[in-house]
XYZ file of C-alpha atoms in Angstrom:
615
model
C 25.882 -36.361 71.901
C 23.290 -33.917 73.185
C 21.152 -35.386 75.979
C 17.870 -34.154 77.324
C 18.147 -33.896 81.176
C 15.487 -31.275 81.869
C 13.110 -33.695 83.662
C 15.628 -35.197 86.123
C 14.164 -34.256 89.561
C 15.952 -36.330 92.356
C 19.139 -34.332 92.187
C 19.463 -34.289 96.044
C 19.956 -38.041 96.297
C 23.284 -37.741 94.579
C 24.843 -36.301 97.720
C 25.519 -39.622 99.510
C 27.413 -40.779 96.491
C 29.534 -37.698 96.681
C 30.099 -38.141 100.360
C 31.230 -41.738 99.860
C 33.540 -40.602 97.120
C 35.088 -37.934 99.354
C 35.248 -39.865 102.637
C 38.516 -39.836 104.429
C 38.019 -43.222 106.037
C 40.795 -45.624 105.676
C 40.628 -47.818 102.623
C 41.719 -50.669 104.771
C 38.338 -50.766 106.566
C 36.314 -50.661 103.265
C 34.501 -53.832 102.291
C 35.235 -54.143 98.572
C 33.378 -57.408 98.155
C 30.182 -55.931 99.529
C 30.474 -53.007 97.078
C 30.861 -55.310 94.092
C 27.869 -57.408 95.102
C 25.558 -54.503 96.001
C 22.660 -54.141 93.530
C 20.141 -52.236 95.570
C 21.968 -48.909 95.720
C 21.943 -45.997 93.230
C 24.090 -47.957 90.813
C 21.599 -50.765 90.828
C 17.840 -50.397 91.323
C 17.882 -46.620 91.551
C 19.791 -46.352 88.300
C 17.308 -48.569 86.469
C 14.428 -46.500 87.810
C 16.142 -43.357 86.726
C 16.673 -44.730 83.193
C 13.005 -45.777 82.940
C 11.854 -42.351 84.082
C 14.206 -40.729 81.580
C 13.037 -42.933 78.694
C 9.396 -42.150 79.439
C 10.034 -38.517 78.586
C 11.382 -39.394 75.060
C 9.724 -40.512 71.846
C 10.142 -44.043 70.689
C 11.619 -43.887 67.204
C 12.902 -46.383 64.688
C 15.145 -46.211 61.665
C 13.495 -45.811 58.240
C 10.662 -43.859 59.834
C 9.258 -40.446 58.771
C 8.191 -37.985 61.438
C 8.071 -34.273 62.151
C 10.759 -32.319 63.931
C 11.541 -28.771 64.921
C 14.509 -26.734 63.710
C 16.470 -25.741 66.810
C 19.590 -24.349 65.181
C 21.224 -23.720 61.775
C 24.639 -22.993 60.353
C 26.056 -22.658 56.855
C 26.171 -26.405 56.307
C 23.728 -28.116 58.632
C 20.339 -27.869 60.248
C 19.811 -29.336 63.770
C 16.350 -30.879 64.179
C 14.712 -31.964 67.433
C 12.432 -34.950 66.927
C 11.810 -35.534 70.667
C 14.454 -38.217 70.928
C 17.314 -38.404 73.408
C 19.563 -36.833 70.782
C 18.970 -34.278 68.040
C 19.474 -35.075 64.373
C 21.510 -33.380 61.679
C 20.211 -32.553 58.171
C 22.320 -31.075 55.348
C 21.300 -27.492 54.536
C 21.374 -28.344 50.808
C 18.176 -30.321 51.279
C 16.367 -27.051 52.097
C 17.434 -25.144 48.959
C 13.833 -24.974 47.853
C 12.999 -23.099 51.076
C 15.389 -20.194 51.577
C 13.090 -18.766 54.266
C 13.757 -21.696 56.651
C 14.301 -20.505 60.234
C 14.615 -21.812 63.774
C 11.283 -23.015 65.116
C 9.955 -24.235 61.726
C 8.462 -27.726 61.593
C 10.005 -30.022 59.016
C 9.564 -33.615 57.985
C 12.578 -35.883 58.361
C 13.448 -39.454 57.530
C 15.552 -41.382 60.067
C 18.403 -42.898 58.165
C 20.420 -43.943 61.222
C 19.910 -43.578 64.986
C 23.669 -43.427 65.478
C 26.591 -43.132 63.157
C 30.222 -43.824 64.037
C 30.307 -40.642 66.057
C 27.079 -41.498 67.881
C 25.140 -38.860 65.926
C 21.601 -39.464 64.597
C 21.396 -38.958 60.826
C 18.203 -37.517 59.309
C 17.124 -36.727 55.735
C 14.578 -34.122 54.837
C 14.832 -34.927 51.129
C 13.875 -38.582 51.592
C 11.029 -37.636 53.892
C 9.655 -35.298 51.274
C 10.097 -37.915 48.553
C 8.153 -40.533 50.525
C 5.201 -38.221 51.008
C 5.649 -35.984 47.935
C 3.412 -37.853 45.507
C 0.451 -37.679 47.899
C 1.143 -34.036 48.579
C 1.449 -33.184 44.860
C -1.875 -34.858 44.103
C -3.462 -33.070 47.044
C -2.069 -29.755 45.790
C -3.674 -30.358 42.376
C -7.014 -31.397 43.890
C -7.134 -28.470 46.308
C -5.728 -25.870 43.846
C -3.034 -25.265 46.444
C -0.148 -22.847 46.042
C 3.142 -24.597 46.716
C 6.802 -23.619 46.707
C 9.445 -25.101 44.446
C 13.126 -24.668 43.750
C 14.196 -24.142 40.127
C 17.118 -26.487 39.634
C 18.117 -26.037 35.998
C 17.077 -25.305 32.451
C 15.829 -27.916 30.040
C 14.432 -27.963 26.542
C 11.311 -25.816 26.469
C 11.359 -24.815 30.132
C 12.775 -25.480 33.587
C 13.123 -28.343 36.100
C 11.591 -27.523 39.496
C 12.089 -29.394 42.772
C 8.611 -29.760 44.341
C 8.426 -31.860 47.509
C 11.525 -33.666 46.270
C 9.931 -34.485 42.907
C 11.374 -33.048 39.710
C 8.480 -31.231 38.053
C 8.465 -29.544 34.643
C 7.836 -25.813 34.305
C 7.128 -24.933 30.622
C 8.661 -21.710 29.378
C 5.206 -20.383 28.547
C 4.131 -20.913 32.171
C 6.903 -18.928 33.843
C 5.326 -15.527 33.333
C 2.617 -13.784 31.361
C 5.360 -11.970 29.475
C 7.631 -13.753 26.980
C 10.832 -14.891 28.707
C 14.029 -14.049 26.829
C 16.565 -15.261 29.424
C 15.657 -18.438 31.313
C 18.942 -18.549 33.171
C 17.960 -15.716 35.499
C 15.411 -18.033 37.123
C 17.817 -20.895 37.884
C 18.424 -21.202 41.647
C 15.300 -19.248 42.599
C 12.508 -20.455 44.844
C 9.059 -19.478 43.535
C 5.440 -20.243 44.136
C 3.645 -22.565 41.749
C 0.407 -24.318 41.071
C 0.256 -27.938 39.969
C -1.587 -27.878 36.623
C -1.157 -31.418 35.343
C -0.131 -34.859 36.616
C 0.511 -37.975 34.548
C -0.187 -40.783 36.988
C 1.169 -43.475 34.704
C 4.563 -41.903 34.140
C 4.489 -39.885 37.390
C 5.157 -36.623 35.548
C 4.199 -33.311 37.126
C 3.701 -29.996 35.333
C 3.619 -26.773 37.363
C 2.892 -23.159 36.490
C 3.878 -19.836 37.964
C 1.905 -17.947 35.337
C -1.347 -19.376 36.684
C -0.794 -17.555 39.987
C -0.684 -14.131 38.384
C -3.227 -14.695 35.632
C -6.145 -14.380 38.004
C -4.886 -11.027 39.213
C -4.139 -9.913 35.659
C -7.536 -11.037 34.477
C -9.128 -8.697 36.980
C -6.854 -5.867 35.882
C -7.626 -6.713 32.267
C -11.365 -6.446 32.843
C -10.929 -3.077 34.492
C -8.760 -1.763 31.641
C -11.016 -3.111 28.883
C -14.109 -1.618 30.514
C -12.508 1.829 30.324
C -11.152 1.622 26.761
C -12.141 4.426 24.393
C -10.933 5.417 20.941
C -8.455 8.242 21.181
C -7.508 7.350 24.747
C -3.794 7.657 25.549
C -2.289 4.925 27.721
C 1.156 3.977 28.912
C 2.403 0.559 27.866
C 5.516 -1.567 27.692
C 6.982 -3.071 24.535
C 6.298 -6.776 24.928
C 7.294 -8.171 21.541
C 8.633 -6.855 18.232
C 7.757 -8.452 14.885
C 8.390 -7.486 11.291
C 4.832 -6.192 10.945
C 4.438 -4.346 14.233
C 4.933 -4.048 17.993
C 2.895 -5.689 20.760
C 2.339 -3.426 23.757
C 1.428 -4.625 27.247
C -1.123 -2.202 28.669
C -1.146 -3.883 32.070
C -2.552 -7.323 31.329
C -4.077 -6.330 27.979
C -2.052 -6.512 24.771
C -2.417 -4.131 21.860
C -0.692 -3.956 18.477
C 0.985 -0.971 16.876
C 1.183 -1.754 13.179
C 4.445 -0.771 11.531
C 2.630 1.907 9.531
C 1.421 3.521 12.788
C 4.862 3.762 14.380
C 6.196 6.691 12.385
C 4.975 9.181 9.806
C 8.055 8.311 7.780
C 8.731 4.942 6.186
C 10.697 2.378 8.200
C 11.872 -1.082 7.200
C 11.550 -2.671 10.674
C 9.938 -1.599 13.976
C 13.219 -1.978 15.876
C 14.310 1.250 14.189
C 11.809 3.050 16.431
C 11.331 0.974 19.605
C 13.127 -1.619 21.721
C 12.001 -4.386 24.068
C 10.749 -3.383 27.543
C 10.601 0.255 26.490
C 7.755 2.241 28.054
C 5.669 4.247 25.586
C 2.591 6.409 25.475
C 0.230 5.074 22.829
C -3.198 6.075 21.549
C -6.072 3.648 21.013
C -7.062 3.716 17.347
C -9.643 0.935 17.265
C -10.780 -2.334 18.881
C -13.251 -5.090 18.088
C -16.602 -5.599 19.807
C -15.109 -7.957 22.391
C -12.133 -5.638 22.826
C -9.814 -8.584 22.342
C -7.958 -6.947 19.459
C -6.750 -3.453 20.179
C -5.124 -1.322 17.478
C -2.696 1.240 18.851
C -0.822 4.134 17.344
C 2.392 5.951 18.196
C 2.816 8.424 15.357
C -0.655 9.850 16.027
C 0.700 11.492 19.183
C 2.845 13.826 17.057
C 1.677 16.381 14.444
C 1.434 15.166 10.855
C 4.532 16.259 8.871
C 2.297 17.616 6.101
C 0.990 20.188 8.573
C 4.528 21.489 9.003
C 5.328 21.535 5.277
C 6.719 24.847 4.032
C 3.722 27.004 3.128
C 5.733 28.689 0.361
C 6.277 25.413 -1.487
C 4.417 25.376 -4.821
C 4.126 23.612 -8.179
C 7.233 24.135 -10.279
C 9.624 24.348 -7.341
C 12.581 22.009 -7.166
C 12.993 19.818 -4.082
C 15.584 17.343 -2.894
C 14.742 13.971 -1.399
C 15.614 10.336 -0.936
C 14.100 7.379 -2.779
C 12.405 5.217 -0.123
C 10.239 2.816 -2.153
C 10.502 1.483 -5.703
C 7.726 0.060 -7.854
C 7.490 -0.799 -11.548
C 5.285 2.223 -12.121
C 7.404 4.735 -10.229
C 9.388 5.764 -7.150
C 8.350 7.321 -3.839
C 10.668 10.099 -2.726
C 10.743 11.410 0.838
C 11.405 15.152 0.781
C 10.851 15.474 4.566
C 10.126 12.903 7.319
C 6.632 11.648 6.550
C 6.229 13.751 3.378
C 6.541 11.785 0.156
C 5.969 12.411 -3.503
C 5.578 9.987 -6.406
C 7.713 10.148 -9.516
C 5.844 8.192 -12.182
C 8.029 6.312 -14.614
C 6.715 8.519 -17.412
C 8.184 11.542 -15.594
C 11.650 10.027 -15.330
C 12.618 10.313 -18.990
C 11.493 12.094 -22.148
C 11.623 8.733 -23.884
C 8.354 7.199 -25.090
C 9.882 3.762 -24.861
C 8.168 1.643 -22.188
C 10.612 1.030 -19.342
C 10.633 0.148 -15.643
C 11.330 2.696 -12.912
C 14.231 0.499 -11.734
C 16.037 1.428 -14.948
C 16.395 4.998 -13.644
C 16.430 4.938 -9.827
C 17.024 2.712 -6.810
C 16.194 2.875 -3.112
C 18.532 5.205 -1.250
C 19.277 7.509 -4.189
C 19.489 11.195 -3.280
C 17.828 13.116 -6.106
C 16.445 16.483 -7.121
C 12.967 16.692 -8.625
C 10.375 19.229 -9.675
C 6.929 19.473 -8.081
C 4.295 18.724 -10.724
C 1.172 18.620 -8.531
C 0.624 19.484 -4.860
C -2.552 18.731 -2.883
C -2.158 19.706 0.758
C -5.653 18.581 1.736
C -5.220 15.096 0.282
C -1.553 15.134 1.274
C -0.428 14.051 -2.167
C 2.418 15.242 -4.341
C 3.686 14.197 -7.762
C 7.230 14.883 -8.872
C 9.260 14.711 -12.063
C 12.951 14.546 -12.833
C 12.864 14.782 -16.617
C 11.575 18.363 -16.291
C 14.991 19.379 -14.963
C 16.473 18.483 -18.359
C 15.691 20.091 -21.738
C 13.061 18.367 -23.859
C 15.025 16.909 -26.805
C 12.019 17.408 -29.094
C 12.165 21.192 -28.785
C 14.935 21.429 -31.387
C 14.374 18.068 -33.084
C 14.298 19.643 -36.563
C 17.769 21.096 -36.246
C 19.477 18.207 -34.483
C 17.742 15.317 -36.255
C 16.620 16.757 -39.567
C 15.348 14.668 -42.480
C 18.279 12.998 -44.222
C 20.610 13.192 -41.209
C 22.439 10.040 -40.243
C 22.772 8.767 -36.655
C 23.750 5.759 -34.553
C 20.818 4.193 -32.656
C 20.191 1.358 -30.186
C 17.618 -1.339 -30.880
C 15.004 -1.271 -28.081
C 12.131 -3.442 -29.275
C 10.761 -5.515 -32.155
C 7.354 -5.694 -33.782
C 6.217 -7.692 -36.789
C 6.310 -4.549 -38.898
C 9.597 -3.029 -37.800
C 12.242 -2.100 -35.244
C 11.964 0.556 -32.515
C 15.266 2.256 -31.830
C 16.489 5.032 -29.552
C 18.885 7.593 -30.947
C 19.343 9.320 -27.588
C 17.433 9.566 -24.299
C 13.919 10.685 -25.253
C 14.352 10.421 -29.023
C 12.821 7.229 -30.407
C 12.111 6.153 -33.942
C 10.794 3.277 -36.056
C 12.577 1.485 -38.867
C 9.924 -0.202 -40.984
C 10.765 -3.758 -41.950
C 10.788 -2.727 -45.614
C 13.466 -0.133 -44.872
C 15.978 -2.553 -43.413
C 17.454 -3.984 -46.632
C 17.311 -3.330 -50.345
C 17.855 -6.907 -51.343
C 16.792 -9.320 -48.578
C 13.187 -10.239 -47.956
C 12.921 -10.075 -44.153
C 10.006 -11.794 -42.472
C 10.812 -10.564 -38.957
C 13.287 -7.923 -37.726
C 15.011 -10.461 -35.487
C 16.451 -12.000 -38.678
C 18.303 -8.751 -39.328
C 19.366 -7.408 -35.899
C 18.994 -7.987 -32.140
C 17.736 -6.026 -29.127
C 20.479 -3.866 -27.652
C 22.489 -3.852 -30.874
C 23.796 -0.661 -32.453
C 22.411 0.207 -35.886
C 23.032 3.080 -38.282
C 19.913 4.970 -39.370
C 18.889 7.882 -41.535
C 15.928 10.137 -40.697
C 13.175 9.765 -43.293
C 10.377 11.763 -41.628
C 9.615 13.677 -38.403
C 6.284 13.490 -36.543
C 6.811 16.178 -33.908
C 3.264 16.042 -32.571
C 3.453 12.315 -31.756
C 7.174 12.509 -30.956
C 8.109 9.855 -33.513
C 10.791 9.587 -36.151
C 10.520 7.469 -39.288
C 13.927 5.988 -39.888
C 15.610 3.875 -42.506
C 18.663 1.678 -42.602
C 18.856 0.635 -46.243
C 18.805 4.285 -47.312
C 22.373 4.589 -46.080
C 23.344 2.853 -49.347
C 22.358 3.611 -52.949
C 19.424 1.697 -54.321
C 21.091 -1.278 -56.035
C 17.923 -1.951 -58.043
C 18.894 0.872 -60.363
C 21.911 -1.230 -61.303
C 20.066 -4.551 -61.104
C 17.660 -3.269 -63.770
C 20.466 -3.361 -66.292
C 22.025 -6.622 -65.037
C 18.879 -8.710 -64.626
C 17.042 -7.572 -67.703
C 14.287 -9.771 -69.149
C 15.636 -12.847 -71.062
C 19.070 -12.473 -69.440
C 20.439 -15.767 -68.100
C 22.195 -16.083 -64.681
C 23.393 -18.882 -62.462
C 21.292 -19.298 -59.311
C 21.002 -21.594 -56.283
C 17.743 -22.891 -54.840
C 17.824 -21.767 -51.196
C 14.203 -22.403 -50.223
C 11.473 -24.704 -51.538
C 7.757 -24.433 -50.830
C 4.451 -25.404 -52.450
C 4.170 -22.380 -54.703
C 7.734 -22.424 -55.918
C 11.280 -21.697 -54.812
C 13.521 -18.844 -53.763
C 16.641 -18.580 -55.904
C 19.809 -16.824 -54.766
C 21.333 -14.813 -57.609
C 24.636 -12.940 -57.824
C 25.082 -9.651 -55.905
C 22.901 -10.870 -53.016
C 19.685 -10.677 -54.994
C 16.908 -13.229 -54.679
C 14.458 -14.285 -57.349
C 11.378 -16.479 -57.466
C 10.524 -19.430 -59.713
C 7.213 -21.330 -59.896
C 7.236 -25.168 -59.889
C 6.662 -25.447 -63.639
C 9.725 -23.299 -64.249
C 11.846 -25.641 -62.109
C 11.549 -28.638 -64.470
C 14.901 -29.679 -65.896
C 15.553 -30.813 -69.473
C 15.380 -34.495 -68.484
C 11.940 -33.939 -66.932
C 13.067 -34.090 -63.267
C 12.381 -31.352 -60.706
C 15.153 -29.060 -59.450
C 16.329 -29.846 -55.875
C 17.257 -27.678 -52.884
C 20.783 -26.195 -53.013
C 21.081 -27.178 -56.678
C 22.837 -24.703 -58.974
C 21.171 -24.093 -62.326
C 20.927 -21.486 -65.046
C 17.852 -19.282 -64.828
C 16.353 -16.895 -67.308
C 14.760 -13.652 -66.129
C 11.187 -13.664 -67.393
C 9.984 -10.662 -65.317
C 11.750 -7.759 -63.545
C 9.935 -5.150 -61.361
C 12.078 -2.371 -59.911
C 9.268 -0.826 -57.864
C 8.210 -4.126 -56.325
C 11.824 -5.379 -56.118
C 10.730 -8.625 -57.721
C 12.540 -10.924 -60.162
C 10.682 -13.891 -61.697
C 12.943 -16.670 -63.016
C 12.656 -19.836 -65.084
C 15.064 -22.685 -65.599
C 12.851 -24.474 -68.123
C 12.858 -21.459 -70.422
C 16.607 -21.729 -70.812
C 16.578 -24.987 -72.794
C 13.079 -24.501 -74.219
C 14.029 -21.176 -75.779
C 17.251 -22.676 -77.116
C 15.291 -25.360 -78.983
C 12.807 -22.829 -80.148
C 15.614 -20.640 -81.447
C 17.184 -23.518 -83.393
C 13.900 -24.395 -85.096
C 13.267 -20.781 -85.952
C 16.725 -20.436 -87.439
C 16.214 -23.486 -89.712
C 12.870 -22.198 -90.881
C 14.411 -18.865 -91.681
C 17.151 -20.549 -93.663
C 14.650 -22.646 -95.651
C 12.495 -19.664 -96.339
C 15.507 -17.777 -97.558
C 16.570 -20.635 -99.851
C 13.061 -21.052 -101.209
C 12.779 -17.357 -101.830
C 16.048 -17.440 -103.698
C 14.911 -20.374 -105.838
C 11.659 -18.681 -106.686
C 13.501 -15.609 -107.719
C 15.707 -17.668 -109.948
C 12.690 -19.263 -111.536
C 11.112 -15.907 -112.213
C 14.263 -14.622 -113.743
C 14.498 -17.642 -115.948
C 10.857 -17.382 -117.019
C 11.475 -13.998 -118.411
C 14.227 -15.438 -120.649
C 12.798 -18.867 -121.317
C 12.138 -20.319 -124.675
C 10.655 -23.488 -125.793
C 14.106 -24.963 -125.734
C 14.498 -24.230 -122.014
C 11.467 -26.156 -120.887
C 13.519 -29.242 -120.263
C 15.868 -27.329 -117.933
C 12.943 -25.932 -115.927
C 11.521 -29.383 -115.557
C 14.850 -30.639 -114.255
C 15.072 -27.701 -111.759
C 11.584 -28.409 -110.515
C 12.423 -32.048 -109.922
C 15.540 -31.076 -107.979
C 13.603 -28.722 -105.682
C 10.956 -31.323 -104.952
C 13.625 -33.862 -104.091
C 15.252 -31.450 -101.632
C 11.911 -30.738 -99.961
C 11.228 -34.433 -99.548
C 14.661 -34.884 -98.079
C 14.033 -32.170 -95.442
C 10.773 -33.771 -94.465
């Protein structure tokens, strides 16, 4: 125990006690009873007076009380605090983590937990003292806009936990600094200055901010910077944030944006290809709004434009090499030098007239060779072509694809009137729907073939000016209608099947893959009923047109003509018999006599009887 004895003045009166203690008188002459009963000596009245004088120099303290003390010494584990009592108190150094600058002589608040422990030592607590007065102090700090110190204890969701006057306050991540914080852990264990920005009295929640301390200073810097902004001015800044569309630059309290297109003269897919966080850059001011709150910056503008360094000897017709950097349906952009691009339109990718997408020929990243078609250095535009590096297939079309030549082609597209096919790259042709088949009546080309299918063709005509070929498929075979003319002659009878019925008649499938047509009145059967779909019947050809490839049929005519033929045959036989009888009569008349009259009369009667019988 450390006692305070600085104010003890009557030190000289202790001498008689010492003399008594060191006397050499015989113990036999000493009155022990008188010593035990003495209460007016130093051990009695004088001692009480001394204790009262001593106590008057000390503070009167009680347990569970908060008061101020002075740090008189420190070590690695404890802080010794003098509170003006007869003994000093001990406080754990951990309770001062929030104040790493604590030193001897500082005044601190302490809470008396115990005047004496088992070792006779007074136990104090700085943490409890702060906690008892912290709420009042926090409210006062908010009211007075006071700057206070706090110890960052740990991370939490969305921010940090800060020890302020013994209260756990919340420090949002957005309030740590004016710059975005990427690593919160570096702040754990630090003591920083804060301002109390919000208090929830009901739930006793406290929100503090470190950002608020530096915003005022930055605001002043910001005003100074903004007042001096000019277009074309070059400033130094720090990369604050990187997004997919650009880079935010801190110009010293003022943020500006470098759009991705202003980072490099060449094309880039993401700004991190050019810059990195916290990198210092020189940037040029391109533009800003009236309030100067939005500042557009540029980086590439600080370097010469690549078009200015383009080879002066480069001209139209020259071949260049480059890399495909952007694809679109209408073409591809090719970078022939950093920041120098040319467009290859889809029409300059192939000699073909068939409508196709640029993705059918190229893809991003392809290294290609192309020919310069146009070059405008002032406008910084260039058009390129790759088909020009290959021979135009139409230059010798007459020799390679002459009329009558046969070729294999690929179906590319359909129309209602025919099929577009490609014989080879750049050589397209049309097969008219009427030239697909000799025998079938095709309503749409999709009934005959499909897109992407291979088909054999023969060249019928060449239109070199319009770069078109007229092609045929049926011409690969002989015209079967020359043969059909002899098979399906008028009045010939053939078995057919009704394959399609409609209001105006029916389509009849005939032998050899030929189709004919019959009107409803020619579909009546002998019993008076109408022919049905898929029914097989005999049909008579009543009309045949080779040029129109048309056969008109009739089922009714088959049995009608048979009846008509039978009647005609009977009439012919009767006429022949009558003619013969008349001739006989004439012959007999030439020889007749009066005696033959009776025979003629009998012959006449016989002929009349036969006629009546026929009727």
